[in-house]
mmCIF file of C-alpha atoms in Angstrom:
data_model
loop_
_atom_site.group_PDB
_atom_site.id
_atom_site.type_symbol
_atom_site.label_atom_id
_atom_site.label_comp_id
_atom_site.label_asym_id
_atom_site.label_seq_id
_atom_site.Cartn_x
_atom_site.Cartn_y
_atom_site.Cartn_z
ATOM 1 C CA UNK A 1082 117.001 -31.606 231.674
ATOM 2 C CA UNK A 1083 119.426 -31.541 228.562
ATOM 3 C CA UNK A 1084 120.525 -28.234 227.160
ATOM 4 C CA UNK A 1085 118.261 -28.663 224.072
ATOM 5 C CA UNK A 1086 115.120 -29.203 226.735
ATOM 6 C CA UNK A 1087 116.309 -25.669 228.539
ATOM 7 C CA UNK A 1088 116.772 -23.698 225.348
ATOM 8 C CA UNK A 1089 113.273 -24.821 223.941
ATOM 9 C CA UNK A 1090 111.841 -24.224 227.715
ATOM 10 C CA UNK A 1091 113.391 -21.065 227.817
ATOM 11 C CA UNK A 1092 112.285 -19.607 224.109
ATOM 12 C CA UNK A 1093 108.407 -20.866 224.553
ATOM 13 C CA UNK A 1094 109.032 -17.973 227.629
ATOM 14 C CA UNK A 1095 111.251 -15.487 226.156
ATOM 15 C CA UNK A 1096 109.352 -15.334 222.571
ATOM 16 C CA UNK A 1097 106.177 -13.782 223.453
ATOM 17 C CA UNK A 1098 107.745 -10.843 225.507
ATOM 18 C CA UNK A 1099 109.921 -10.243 222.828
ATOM 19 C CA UNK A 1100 107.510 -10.386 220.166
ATOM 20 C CA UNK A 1101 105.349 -7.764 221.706
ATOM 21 C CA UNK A 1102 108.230 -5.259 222.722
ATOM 22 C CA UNK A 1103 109.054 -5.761 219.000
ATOM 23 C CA UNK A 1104 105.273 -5.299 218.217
ATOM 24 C CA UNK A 1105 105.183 -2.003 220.640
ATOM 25 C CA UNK A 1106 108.436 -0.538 218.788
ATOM 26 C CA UNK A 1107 107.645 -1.257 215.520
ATOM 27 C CA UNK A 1108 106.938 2.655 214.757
ATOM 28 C CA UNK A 1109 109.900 4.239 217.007
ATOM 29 C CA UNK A 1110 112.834 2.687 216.081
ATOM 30 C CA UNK A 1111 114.856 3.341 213.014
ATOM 31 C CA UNK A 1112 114.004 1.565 209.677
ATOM 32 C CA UNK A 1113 114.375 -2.037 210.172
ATOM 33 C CA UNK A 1114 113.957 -2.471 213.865
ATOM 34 C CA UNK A 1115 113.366 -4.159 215.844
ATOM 35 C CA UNK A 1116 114.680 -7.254 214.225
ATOM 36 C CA UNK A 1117 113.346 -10.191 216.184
ATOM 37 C CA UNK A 1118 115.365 -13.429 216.028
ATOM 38 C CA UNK A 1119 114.413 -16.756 216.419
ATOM 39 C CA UNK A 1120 116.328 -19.859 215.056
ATOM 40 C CA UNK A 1121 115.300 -22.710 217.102
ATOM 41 C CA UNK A 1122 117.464 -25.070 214.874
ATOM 42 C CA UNK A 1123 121.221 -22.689 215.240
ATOM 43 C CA UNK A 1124 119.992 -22.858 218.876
ATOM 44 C CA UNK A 1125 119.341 -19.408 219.412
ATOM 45 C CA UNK A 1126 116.454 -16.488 220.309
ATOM 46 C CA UNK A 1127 116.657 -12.792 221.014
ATOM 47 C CA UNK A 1128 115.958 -9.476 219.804
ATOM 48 C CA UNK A 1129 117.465 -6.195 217.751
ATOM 49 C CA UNK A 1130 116.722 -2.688 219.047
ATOM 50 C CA UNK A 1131 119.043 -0.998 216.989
ATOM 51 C CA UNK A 1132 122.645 -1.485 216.316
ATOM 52 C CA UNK A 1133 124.396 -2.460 219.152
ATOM 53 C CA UNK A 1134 121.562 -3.276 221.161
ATOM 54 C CA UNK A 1135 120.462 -6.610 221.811
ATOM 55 C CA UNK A 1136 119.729 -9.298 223.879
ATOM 56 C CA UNK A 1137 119.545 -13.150 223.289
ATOM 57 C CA UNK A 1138 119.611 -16.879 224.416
ATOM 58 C CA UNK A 1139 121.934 -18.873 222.482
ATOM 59 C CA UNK A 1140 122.879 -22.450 223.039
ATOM 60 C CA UNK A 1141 126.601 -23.430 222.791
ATOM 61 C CA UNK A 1142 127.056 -26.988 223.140
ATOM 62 C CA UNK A 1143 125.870 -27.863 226.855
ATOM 63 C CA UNK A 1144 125.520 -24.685 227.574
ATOM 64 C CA UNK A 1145 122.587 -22.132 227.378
ATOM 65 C CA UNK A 1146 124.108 -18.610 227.205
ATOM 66 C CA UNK A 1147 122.447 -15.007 228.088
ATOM 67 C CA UNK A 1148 124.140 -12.670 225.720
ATOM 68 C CA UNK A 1149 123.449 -8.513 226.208
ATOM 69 C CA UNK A 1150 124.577 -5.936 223.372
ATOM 70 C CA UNK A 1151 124.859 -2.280 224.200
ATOM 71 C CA UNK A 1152 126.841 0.720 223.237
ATOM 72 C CA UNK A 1153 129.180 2.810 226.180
ATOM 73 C CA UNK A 1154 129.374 5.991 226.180
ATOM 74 C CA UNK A 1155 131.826 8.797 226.548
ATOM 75 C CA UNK A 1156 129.908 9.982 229.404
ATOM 76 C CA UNK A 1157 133.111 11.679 231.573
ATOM 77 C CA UNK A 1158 133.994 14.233 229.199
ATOM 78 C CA UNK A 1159 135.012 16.815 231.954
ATOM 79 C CA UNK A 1160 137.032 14.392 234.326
ATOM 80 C CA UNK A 1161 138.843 12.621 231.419
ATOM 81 C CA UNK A 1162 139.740 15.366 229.346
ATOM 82 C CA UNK A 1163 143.632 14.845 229.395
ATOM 83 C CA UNK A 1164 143.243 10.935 228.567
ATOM 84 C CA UNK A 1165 141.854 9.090 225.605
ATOM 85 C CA UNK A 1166 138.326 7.303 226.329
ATOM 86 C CA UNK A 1167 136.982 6.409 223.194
ATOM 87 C CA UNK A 1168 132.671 6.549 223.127
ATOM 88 C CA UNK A 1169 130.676 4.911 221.349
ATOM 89 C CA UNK A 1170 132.442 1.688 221.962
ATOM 90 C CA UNK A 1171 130.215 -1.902 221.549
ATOM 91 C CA UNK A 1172 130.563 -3.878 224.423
ATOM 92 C CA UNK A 1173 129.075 -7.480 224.835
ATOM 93 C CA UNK A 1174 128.499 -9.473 227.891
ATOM 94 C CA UNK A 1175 127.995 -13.605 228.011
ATOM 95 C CA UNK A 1176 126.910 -15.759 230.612
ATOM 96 C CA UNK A 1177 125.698 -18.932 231.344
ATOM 97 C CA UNK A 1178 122.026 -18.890 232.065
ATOM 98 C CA UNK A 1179 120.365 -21.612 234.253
ATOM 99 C CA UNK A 1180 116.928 -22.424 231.936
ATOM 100 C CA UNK A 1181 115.026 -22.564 235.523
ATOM 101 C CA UNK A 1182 115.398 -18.463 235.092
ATOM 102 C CA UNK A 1183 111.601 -17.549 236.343
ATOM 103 C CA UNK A 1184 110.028 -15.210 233.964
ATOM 104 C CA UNK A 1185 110.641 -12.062 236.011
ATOM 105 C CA UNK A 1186 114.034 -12.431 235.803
ATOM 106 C CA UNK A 1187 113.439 -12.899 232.524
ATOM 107 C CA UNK A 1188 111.449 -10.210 231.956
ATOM 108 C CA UNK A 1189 114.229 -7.983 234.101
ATOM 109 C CA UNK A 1190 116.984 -8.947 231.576
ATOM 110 C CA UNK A 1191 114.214 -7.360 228.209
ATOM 111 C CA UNK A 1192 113.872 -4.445 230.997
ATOM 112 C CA UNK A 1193 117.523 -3.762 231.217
ATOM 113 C CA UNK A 1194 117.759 -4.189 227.350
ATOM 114 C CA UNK A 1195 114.876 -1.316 226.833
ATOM 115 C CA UNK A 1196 116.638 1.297 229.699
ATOM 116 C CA UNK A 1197 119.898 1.184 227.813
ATOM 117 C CA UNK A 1198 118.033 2.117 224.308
ATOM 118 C CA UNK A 1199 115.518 4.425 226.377
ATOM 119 C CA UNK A 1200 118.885 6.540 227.847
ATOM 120 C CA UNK A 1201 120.917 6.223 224.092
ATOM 121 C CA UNK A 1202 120.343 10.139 222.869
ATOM 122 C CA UNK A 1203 120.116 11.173 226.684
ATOM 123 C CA UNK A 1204 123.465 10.002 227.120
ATOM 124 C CA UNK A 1205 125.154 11.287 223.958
ATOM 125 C CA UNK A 1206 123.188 14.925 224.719
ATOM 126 C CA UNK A 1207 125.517 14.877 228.117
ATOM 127 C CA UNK A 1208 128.858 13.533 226.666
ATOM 128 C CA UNK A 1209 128.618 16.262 223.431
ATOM 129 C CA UNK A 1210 128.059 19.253 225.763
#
């Protein structure tokens, strides 16, 4: 199977989970969001949340990559008092992503995607008190 052949197998599987998280979100995210993306001819598929949260397949050259977006948090304000630790911070992850992925894992890479939005304000309540 050539790269092209596992991106295209992998966005036929990807694209219909994402477009009904994106249909289920529509009215609880912030103005704009989700933003779905899907570019089959840049070689790449994935999905907005909100700034700094996101999730997508990209092809780069040969390789199909799994790419996750999220924000860190400040979330040791008591034990790092006396050093900087900056919150708010993006952070992105890459990886190489075999296109035989079965759909639950799949699935568990959207699920890890939604608990990091889900825990956003839960997070920033903790780290401001």
């Amino acid at each position: 199977m050539t790269s092209l052949d596992g991106f295209v197998s992998l966005r036929q599987r990807l694209l219909p989970m994402l477009q009904r998280i994106a249909e289920q979100l529509a009215d609880r995210t912030v103005p704009g969001y989700p933003v779905l993306v899907d570019d089959p001819d840049h070689g790449v598929v994935g999905i907005a949340l909100a700034p700094g949260f996101g999730l997508y397949i990209a092809r780069e050259g040969e390789r199909t990559v799994l790419r996750r977006e999220r924000i860190l948090h400040r979330t040791l304000v008591h034990t790092s008092a006396g050093r900087e630790w900056f919150g708010g911070e993006p952070y992105e992850e890459s990886e190489e992503i075999d296109p035989s992925i079965s759909d639950i894992e799949l699935r568990d890479e959207v699920a890890r995607l939604l608990a990091a939005w889900h825990k956003h304000p839960l997070i920033i309540r903790q780290s401001d008190s």
